[in-house]
Short mmCIF file of C-alpha atoms in Angstrom, two decimals:
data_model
loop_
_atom_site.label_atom_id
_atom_site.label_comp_id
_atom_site.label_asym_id
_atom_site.label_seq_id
_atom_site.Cartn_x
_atom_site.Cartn_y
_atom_site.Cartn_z
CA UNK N 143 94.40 97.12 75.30
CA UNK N 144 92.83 94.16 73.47
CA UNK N 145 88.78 94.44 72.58
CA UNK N 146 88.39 90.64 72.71
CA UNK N 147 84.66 89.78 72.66
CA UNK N 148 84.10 92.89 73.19
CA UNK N 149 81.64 95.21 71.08
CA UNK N 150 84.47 98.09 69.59
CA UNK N 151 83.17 102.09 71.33
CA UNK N 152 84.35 103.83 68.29
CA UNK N 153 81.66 101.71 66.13
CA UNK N 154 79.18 102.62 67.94
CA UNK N 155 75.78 105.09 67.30
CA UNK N 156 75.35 107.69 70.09
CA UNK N 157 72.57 105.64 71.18
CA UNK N 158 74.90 102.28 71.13
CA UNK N 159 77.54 104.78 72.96
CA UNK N 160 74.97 106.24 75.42
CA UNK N 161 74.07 102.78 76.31
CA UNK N 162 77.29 101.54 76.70
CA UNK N 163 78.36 104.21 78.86
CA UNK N 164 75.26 103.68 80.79
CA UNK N 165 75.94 99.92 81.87
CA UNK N 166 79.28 100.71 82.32
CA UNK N 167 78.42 103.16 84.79
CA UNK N 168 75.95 101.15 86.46
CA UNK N 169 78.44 98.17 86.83
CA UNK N 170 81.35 100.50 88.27
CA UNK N 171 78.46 101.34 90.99
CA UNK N 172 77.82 97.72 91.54
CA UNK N 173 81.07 96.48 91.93
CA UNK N 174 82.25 99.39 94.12
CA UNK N 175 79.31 98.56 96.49
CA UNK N 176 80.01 94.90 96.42
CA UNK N 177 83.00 93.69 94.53
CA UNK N 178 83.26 92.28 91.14
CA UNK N 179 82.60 88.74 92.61
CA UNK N 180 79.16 89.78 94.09
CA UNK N 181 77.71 91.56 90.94
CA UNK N 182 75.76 89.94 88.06
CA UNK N 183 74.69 90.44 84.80
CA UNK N 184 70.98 90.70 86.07
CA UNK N 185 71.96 93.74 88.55
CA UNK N 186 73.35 95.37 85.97
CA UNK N 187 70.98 95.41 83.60
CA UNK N 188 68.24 96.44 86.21
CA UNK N 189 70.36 99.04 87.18
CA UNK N 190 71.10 100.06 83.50
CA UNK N 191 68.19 99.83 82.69
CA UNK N 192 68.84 97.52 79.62
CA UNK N 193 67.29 94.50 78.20
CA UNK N 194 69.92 90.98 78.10
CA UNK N 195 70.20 90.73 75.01
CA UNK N 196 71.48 94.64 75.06
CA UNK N 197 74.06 93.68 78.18
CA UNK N 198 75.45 90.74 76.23
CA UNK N 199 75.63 92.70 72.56
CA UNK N 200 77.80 95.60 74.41
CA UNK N 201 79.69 92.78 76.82
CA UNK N 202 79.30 89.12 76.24
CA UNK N 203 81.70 88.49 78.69
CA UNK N 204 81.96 89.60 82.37
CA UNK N 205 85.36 89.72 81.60
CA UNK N 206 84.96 92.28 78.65
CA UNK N 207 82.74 94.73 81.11
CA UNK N 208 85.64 94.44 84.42
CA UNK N 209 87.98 95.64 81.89
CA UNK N 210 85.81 98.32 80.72
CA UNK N 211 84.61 99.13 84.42
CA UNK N 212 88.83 99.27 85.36
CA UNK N 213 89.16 101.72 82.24
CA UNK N 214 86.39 103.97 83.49
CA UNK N 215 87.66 104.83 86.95
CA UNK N 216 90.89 104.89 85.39
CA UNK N 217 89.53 107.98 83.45
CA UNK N 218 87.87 109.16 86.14
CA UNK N 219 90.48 109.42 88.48
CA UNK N 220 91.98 111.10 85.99
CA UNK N 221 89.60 113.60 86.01
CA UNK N 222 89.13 114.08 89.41
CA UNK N 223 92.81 115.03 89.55
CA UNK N 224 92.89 117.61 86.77
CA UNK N 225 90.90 120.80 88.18
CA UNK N 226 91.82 123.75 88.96
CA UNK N 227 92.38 123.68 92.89
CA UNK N 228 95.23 121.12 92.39
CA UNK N 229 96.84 122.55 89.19
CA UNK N 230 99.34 120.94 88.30
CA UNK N 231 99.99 118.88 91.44
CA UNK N 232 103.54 120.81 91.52
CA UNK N 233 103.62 122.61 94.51
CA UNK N 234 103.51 121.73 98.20
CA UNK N 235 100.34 123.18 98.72
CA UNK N 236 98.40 121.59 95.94
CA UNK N 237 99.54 118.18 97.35
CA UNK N 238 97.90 119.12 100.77
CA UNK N 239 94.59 120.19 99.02
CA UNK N 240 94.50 117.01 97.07
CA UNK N 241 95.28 114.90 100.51
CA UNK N 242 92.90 116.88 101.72
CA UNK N 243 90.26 115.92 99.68
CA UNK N 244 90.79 112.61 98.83
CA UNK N 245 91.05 112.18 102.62
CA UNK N 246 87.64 113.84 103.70
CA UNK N 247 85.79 111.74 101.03
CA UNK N 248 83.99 108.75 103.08
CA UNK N 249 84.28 106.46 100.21
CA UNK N 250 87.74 105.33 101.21
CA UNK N 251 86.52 104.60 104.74
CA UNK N 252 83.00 102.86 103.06
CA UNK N 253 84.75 101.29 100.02
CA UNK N 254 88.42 101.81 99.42
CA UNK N 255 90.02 103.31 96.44
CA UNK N 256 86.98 103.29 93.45
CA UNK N 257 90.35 102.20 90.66
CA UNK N 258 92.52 100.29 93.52
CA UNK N 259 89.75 98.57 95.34
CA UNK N 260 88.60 96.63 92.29
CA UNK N 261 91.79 96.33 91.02
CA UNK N 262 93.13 94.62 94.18
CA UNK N 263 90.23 92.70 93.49
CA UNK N 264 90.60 91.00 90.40
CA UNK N 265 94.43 91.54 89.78
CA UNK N 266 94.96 87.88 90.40
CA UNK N 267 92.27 86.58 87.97
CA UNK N 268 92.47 86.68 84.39
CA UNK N 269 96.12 88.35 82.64
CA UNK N 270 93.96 90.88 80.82
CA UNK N 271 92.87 92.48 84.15
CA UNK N 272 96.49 92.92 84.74
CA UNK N 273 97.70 94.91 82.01
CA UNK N 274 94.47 97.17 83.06
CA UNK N 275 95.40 97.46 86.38
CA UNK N 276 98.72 98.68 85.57
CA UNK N 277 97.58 101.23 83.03
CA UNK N 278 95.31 102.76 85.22
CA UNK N 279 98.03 102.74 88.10
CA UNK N 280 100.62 104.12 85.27
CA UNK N 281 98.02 106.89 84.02
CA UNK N 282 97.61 108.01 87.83
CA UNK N 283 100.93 108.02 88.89
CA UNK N 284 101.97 109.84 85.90
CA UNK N 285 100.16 113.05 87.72
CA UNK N 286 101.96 112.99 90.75
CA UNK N 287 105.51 112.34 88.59
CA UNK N 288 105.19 115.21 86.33
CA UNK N 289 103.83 117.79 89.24
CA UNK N 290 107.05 116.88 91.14
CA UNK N 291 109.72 116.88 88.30
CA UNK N 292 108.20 120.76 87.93
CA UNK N 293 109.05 121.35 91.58
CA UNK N 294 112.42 120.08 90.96
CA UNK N 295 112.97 121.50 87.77
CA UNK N 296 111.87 125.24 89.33
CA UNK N 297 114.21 123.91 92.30
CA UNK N 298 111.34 124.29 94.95
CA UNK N 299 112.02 120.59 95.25
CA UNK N 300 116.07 119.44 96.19
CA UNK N 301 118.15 117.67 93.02
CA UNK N 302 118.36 114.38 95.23
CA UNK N 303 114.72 114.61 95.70
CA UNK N 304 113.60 111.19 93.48
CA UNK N 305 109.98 112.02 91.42
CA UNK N 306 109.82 108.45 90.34
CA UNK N 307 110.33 106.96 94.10
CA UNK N 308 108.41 110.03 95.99
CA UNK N 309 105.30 109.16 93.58
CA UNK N 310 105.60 105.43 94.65
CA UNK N 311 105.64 106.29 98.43
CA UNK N 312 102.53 108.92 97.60
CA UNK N 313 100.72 105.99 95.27
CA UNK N 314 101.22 103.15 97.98
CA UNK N 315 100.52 105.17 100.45
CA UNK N 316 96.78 106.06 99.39
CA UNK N 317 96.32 102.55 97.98
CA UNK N 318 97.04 100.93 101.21
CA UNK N 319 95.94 103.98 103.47
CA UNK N 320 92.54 103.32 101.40
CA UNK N 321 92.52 99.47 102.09
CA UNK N 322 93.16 99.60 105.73
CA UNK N 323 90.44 102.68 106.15
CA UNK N 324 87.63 100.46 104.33
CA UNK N 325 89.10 97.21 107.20
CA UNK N 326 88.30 99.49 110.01
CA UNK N 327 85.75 101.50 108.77
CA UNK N 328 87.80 104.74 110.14
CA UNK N 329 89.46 107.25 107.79
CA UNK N 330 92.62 107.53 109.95
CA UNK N 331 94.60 105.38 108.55
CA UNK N 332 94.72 106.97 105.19
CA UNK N 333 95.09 110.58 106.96
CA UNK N 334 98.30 109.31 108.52
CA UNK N 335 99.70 107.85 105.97
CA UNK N 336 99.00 109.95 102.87
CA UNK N 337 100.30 113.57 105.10
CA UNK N 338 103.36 111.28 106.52
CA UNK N 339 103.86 110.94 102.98
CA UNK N 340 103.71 113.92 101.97
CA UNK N 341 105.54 115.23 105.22
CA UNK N 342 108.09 113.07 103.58
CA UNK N 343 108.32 114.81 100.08
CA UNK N 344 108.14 118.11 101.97
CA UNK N 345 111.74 116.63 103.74
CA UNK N 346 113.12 117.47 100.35
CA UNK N 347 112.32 121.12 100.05
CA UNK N 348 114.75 123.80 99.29
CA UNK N 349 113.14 126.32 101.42
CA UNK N 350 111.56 125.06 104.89
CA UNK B 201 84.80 86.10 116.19
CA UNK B 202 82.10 83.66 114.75
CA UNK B 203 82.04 80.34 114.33
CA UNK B 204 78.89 79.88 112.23
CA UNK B 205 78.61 76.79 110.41
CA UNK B 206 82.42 75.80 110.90
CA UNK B 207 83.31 72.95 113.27
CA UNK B 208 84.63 74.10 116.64
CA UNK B 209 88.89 73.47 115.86
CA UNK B 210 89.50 72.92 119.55
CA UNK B 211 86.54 69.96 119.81
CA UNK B 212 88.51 68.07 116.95
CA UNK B 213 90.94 65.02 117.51
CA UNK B 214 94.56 65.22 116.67
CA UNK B 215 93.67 63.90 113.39
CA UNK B 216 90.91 65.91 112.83
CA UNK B 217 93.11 69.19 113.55
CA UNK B 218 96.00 68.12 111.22
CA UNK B 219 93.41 67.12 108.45
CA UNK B 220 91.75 70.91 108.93
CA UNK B 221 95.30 72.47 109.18
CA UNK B 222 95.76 70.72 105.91
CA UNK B 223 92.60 72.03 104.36
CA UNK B 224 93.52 75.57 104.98
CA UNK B 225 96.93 75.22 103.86
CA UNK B 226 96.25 73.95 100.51
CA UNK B 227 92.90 76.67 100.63
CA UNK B 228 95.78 79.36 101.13
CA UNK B 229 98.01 78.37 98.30
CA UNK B 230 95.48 78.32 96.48
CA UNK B 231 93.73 81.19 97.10
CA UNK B 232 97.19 83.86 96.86
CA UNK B 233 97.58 82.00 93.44
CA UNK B 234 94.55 82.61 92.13
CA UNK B 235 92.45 84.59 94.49
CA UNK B 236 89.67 83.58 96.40
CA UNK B 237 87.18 83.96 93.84
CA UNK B 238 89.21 81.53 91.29
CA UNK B 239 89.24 78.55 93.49
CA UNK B 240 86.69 75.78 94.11
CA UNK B 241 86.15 73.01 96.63
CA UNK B 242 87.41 70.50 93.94
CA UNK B 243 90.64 72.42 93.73
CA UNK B 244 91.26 72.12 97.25
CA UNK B 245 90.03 69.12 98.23
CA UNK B 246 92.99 67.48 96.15
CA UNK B 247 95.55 69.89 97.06
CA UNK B 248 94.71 69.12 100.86
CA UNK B 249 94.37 65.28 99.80
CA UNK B 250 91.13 64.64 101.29
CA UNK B 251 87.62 63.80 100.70
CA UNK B 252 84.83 66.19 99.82
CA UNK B 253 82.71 64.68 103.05
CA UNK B 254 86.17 65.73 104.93
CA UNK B 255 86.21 69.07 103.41
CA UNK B 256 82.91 70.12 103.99
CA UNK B 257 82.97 68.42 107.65
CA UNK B 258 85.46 70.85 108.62
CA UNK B 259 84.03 74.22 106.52
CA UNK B 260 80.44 73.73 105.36
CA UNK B 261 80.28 77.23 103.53
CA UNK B 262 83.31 79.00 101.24
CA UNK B 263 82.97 81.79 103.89
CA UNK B 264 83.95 80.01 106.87
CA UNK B 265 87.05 78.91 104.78
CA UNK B 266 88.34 82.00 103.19
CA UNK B 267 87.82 83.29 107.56
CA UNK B 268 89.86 80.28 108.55
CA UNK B 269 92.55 81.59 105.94
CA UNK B 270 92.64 85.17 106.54
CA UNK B 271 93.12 83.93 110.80
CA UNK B 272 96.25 81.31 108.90
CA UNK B 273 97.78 83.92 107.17
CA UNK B 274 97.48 86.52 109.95
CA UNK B 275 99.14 83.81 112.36
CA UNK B 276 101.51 83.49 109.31
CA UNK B 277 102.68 87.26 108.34
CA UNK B 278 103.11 87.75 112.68
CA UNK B 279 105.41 85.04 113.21
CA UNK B 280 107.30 85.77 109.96
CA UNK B 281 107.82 89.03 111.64
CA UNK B 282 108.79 87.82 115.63
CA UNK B 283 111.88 86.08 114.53
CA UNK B 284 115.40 87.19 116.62
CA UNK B 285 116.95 89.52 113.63
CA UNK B 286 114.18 92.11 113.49
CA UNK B 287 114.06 91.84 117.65
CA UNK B 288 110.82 93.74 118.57
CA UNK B 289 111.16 95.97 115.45
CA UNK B 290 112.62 98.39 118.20
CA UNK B 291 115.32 100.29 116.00
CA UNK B 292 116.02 101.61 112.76
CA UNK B 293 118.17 98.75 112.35
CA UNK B 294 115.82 96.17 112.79
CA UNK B 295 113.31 98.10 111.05
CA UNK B 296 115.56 98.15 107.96
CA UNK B 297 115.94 94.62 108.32
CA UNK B 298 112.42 93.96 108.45
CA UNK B 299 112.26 96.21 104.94
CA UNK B 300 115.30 94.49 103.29
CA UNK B 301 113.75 90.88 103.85
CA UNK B 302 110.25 91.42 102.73
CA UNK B 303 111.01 93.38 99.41
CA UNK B 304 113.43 90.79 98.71
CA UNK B 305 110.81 88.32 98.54
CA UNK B 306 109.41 87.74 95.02
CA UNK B 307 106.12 86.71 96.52
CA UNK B 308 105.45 90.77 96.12
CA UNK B 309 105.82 91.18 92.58
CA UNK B 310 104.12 87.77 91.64
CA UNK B 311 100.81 87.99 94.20
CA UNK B 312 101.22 90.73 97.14
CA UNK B 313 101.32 90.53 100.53
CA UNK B 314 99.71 86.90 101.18
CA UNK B 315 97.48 88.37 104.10
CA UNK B 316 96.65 91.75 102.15
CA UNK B 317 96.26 90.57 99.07
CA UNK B 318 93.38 88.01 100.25
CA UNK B 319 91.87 90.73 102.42
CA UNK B 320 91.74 93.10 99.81
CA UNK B 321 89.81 90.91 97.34
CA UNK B 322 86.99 89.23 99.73
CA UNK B 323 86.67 93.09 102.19
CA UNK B 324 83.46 93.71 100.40
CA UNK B 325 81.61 90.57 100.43
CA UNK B 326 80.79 89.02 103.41
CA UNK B 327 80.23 91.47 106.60
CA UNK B 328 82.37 88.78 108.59
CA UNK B 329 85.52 89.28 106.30
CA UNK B 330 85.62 92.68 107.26
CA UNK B 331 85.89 91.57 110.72
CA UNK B 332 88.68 88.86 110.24
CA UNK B 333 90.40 91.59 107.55
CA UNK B 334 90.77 94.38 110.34
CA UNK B 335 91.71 91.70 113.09
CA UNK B 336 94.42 90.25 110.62
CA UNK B 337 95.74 94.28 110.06
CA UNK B 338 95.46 95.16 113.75
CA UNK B 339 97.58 92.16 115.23
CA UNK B 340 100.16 93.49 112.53
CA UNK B 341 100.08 96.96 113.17
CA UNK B 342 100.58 96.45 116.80
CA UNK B 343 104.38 94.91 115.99
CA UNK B 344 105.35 98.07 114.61
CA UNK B 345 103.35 100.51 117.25
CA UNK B 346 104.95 98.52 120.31
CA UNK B 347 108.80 98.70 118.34
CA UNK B 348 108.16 102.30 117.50
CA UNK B 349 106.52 103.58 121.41
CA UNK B 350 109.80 101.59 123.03
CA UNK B 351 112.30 103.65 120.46
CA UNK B 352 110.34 106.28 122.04
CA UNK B 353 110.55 105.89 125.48
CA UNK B 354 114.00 104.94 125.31
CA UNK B 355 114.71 108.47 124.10
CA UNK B 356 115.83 107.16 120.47
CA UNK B 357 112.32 108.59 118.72
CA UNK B 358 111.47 112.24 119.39
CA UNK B 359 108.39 112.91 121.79
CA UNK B 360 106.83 114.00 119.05
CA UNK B 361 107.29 110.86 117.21
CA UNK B 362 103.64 109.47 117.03
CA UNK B 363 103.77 105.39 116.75
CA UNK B 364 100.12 105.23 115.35
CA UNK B 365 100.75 107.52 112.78
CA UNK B 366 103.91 106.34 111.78
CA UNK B 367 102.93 102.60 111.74
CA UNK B 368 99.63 103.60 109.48
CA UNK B 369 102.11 104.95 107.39
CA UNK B 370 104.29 101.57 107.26
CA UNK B 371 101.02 99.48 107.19
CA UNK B 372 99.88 101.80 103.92
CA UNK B 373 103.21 101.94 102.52
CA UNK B 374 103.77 98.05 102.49
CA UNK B 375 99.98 96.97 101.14
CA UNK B 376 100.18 99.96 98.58
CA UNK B 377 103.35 98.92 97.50
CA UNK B 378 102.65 95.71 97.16
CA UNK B 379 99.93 95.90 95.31
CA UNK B 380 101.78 98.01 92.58
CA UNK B 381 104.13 95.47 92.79
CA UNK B 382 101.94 93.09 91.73
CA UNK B 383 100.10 95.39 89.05
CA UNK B 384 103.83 95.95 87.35
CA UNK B 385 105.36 92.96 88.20
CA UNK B 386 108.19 95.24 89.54
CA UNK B 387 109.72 95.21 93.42
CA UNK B 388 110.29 98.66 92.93
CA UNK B 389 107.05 100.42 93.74
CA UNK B 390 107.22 98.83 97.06
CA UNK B 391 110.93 99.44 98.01
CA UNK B 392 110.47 102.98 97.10
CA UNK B 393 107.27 103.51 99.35
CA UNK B 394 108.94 101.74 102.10
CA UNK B 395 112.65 102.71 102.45
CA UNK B 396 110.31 106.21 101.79
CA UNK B 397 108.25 105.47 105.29
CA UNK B 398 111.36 104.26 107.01
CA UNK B 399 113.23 107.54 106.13
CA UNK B 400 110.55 109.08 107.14
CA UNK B 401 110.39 107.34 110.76
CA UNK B 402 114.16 108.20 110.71
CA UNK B 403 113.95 111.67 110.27
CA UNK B 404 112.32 111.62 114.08
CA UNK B 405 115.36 110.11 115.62
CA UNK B 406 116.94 112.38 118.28
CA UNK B 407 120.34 111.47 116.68
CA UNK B 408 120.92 111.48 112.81
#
């Protein structure tokens, strides 16, 4: 990832890291709420609780703080998906616990995906945003890609069963389940599609 | 839906129509290019070869454009899909056809779907876009839950076979997909989540 115009993390103080951090934070709120479009640099820094000159030191560019916002929920995400209920994501039933959860949270049906919805957002608008979008994708997907080349590697999952294209069907499906949930305000479309999906990768079991 | 501050399309002359028409044409092209955000009156204006008095004749406010858009596009995307090979969407066939023709379509990997795409970046702004977004998804949706309750009735789809759930899976499948697309500039993501749905709709058919 390039750091163009942007104020290098690892140079940082703890303070200069804690307040960093901080507008980041606030801005990932902000745009979730309202999309990157609808958020400025004067939200932010109320929010933050940070002076200008602070906001433009970290990010002189709005450009430089999306990118940073995108990397956040990237790691996030990340986190979210490494705890203990869903080990490894390698078995049938942690899938259904993550589903579950990711489906009972009302921020799909309030804002959409908090890594896809913003992503979707800007994708189209500067090439940086791009190669940000598809790392955090790439870092996600890698979870489901791993916990299913385990299944098929302890042969709970059948030889023709495809981790790469069964994590693309499981990925699109949330992304889009997520999209049309926020459209209609309703968190049925995501249900549907994310256990069809995994209904799907279930198809492929060794033992029914 | 609304009309606020946008000039009545069905009170305009022939000319008047054709010059609107044109307007959110060249706003369309414009917009799946470079997302909403990224384009200005000035850009469209010369796209749609017209005057800026024209231009803001026919759509006063940005928001009353990007709504005349998302209804285009929605108009668009159904009568892309009510053309004789994919019938009413009413077998596996067709519904393989339907797949075949829109992940062959580059327009996936270079911007997403034109009417999901849009949608997802503006969902968050403007209450009214959330209106025209779900509008836009339902008329779609309902191609695929008419095609799929027919299959049904005729015995093809077991009872069991639930056309809601099944299209929300299709829906999610296609605008997840083809936003990874996009992300990775890479038709894969997409084919993989949707041959995955389609296999998945097949796997209800009362005869393999």
């Amino acid at each position: 990832m390039t750091t163009t115009g942007e104020a290098p993390a690892r140079k940082l103080t703890a303070k200069g890291r804690a307040t960093r951090d901080r507008i980041i934070k606030a801005a990932a709120e902000l745009m979730y709420e309202h999309g990157a479009q609808n958020t400025n640099n004067e939200q932010i820094r109320i929010a933050a609780g940070v002076s200008g000159s602070q906001l433009t030191r970290h990010f002189p560019t709005k450009e430089s703080l999306v990118r940073a916002v995108l990397a956040r929920q990237a790691d996030v995400i990340r986190a979210r998906h490494q705890v203990p209920e869903f080990a490894e994501l390698d078995s049938f039933a942690a899938l259904r616990r993550w589903a579950d959860t990711f489906t009972a949270s009302l921020d799909m049906v309030r804002g959409g995906c908090t890594f896809g919805s913003l992503a979707a957002e800007v994708v189209k608008t500067e090439p940086s945003y791009r190669d940000a979008v598809s790392d955090g994708f790439e870092q996600w997907q890698e979870l489901f890609r791993r916990g299913l080349s385990i299944m098929r590697e302890r042969g709970e999952l059948r030889p023709d069963a495809d981790p790469v294209a069964l994590t693309h069907l499981i990925a699109a499906a949330f992304q889009g389940g997520a999209l049309l949930d926020q459209a209609v305000g309703d968190s049925k479309p995501l249900r549907d599609a994310l256990y069809g999906a995994l209904a799907y990768v279930e198809s492929f079991a060794t033992r029914p």
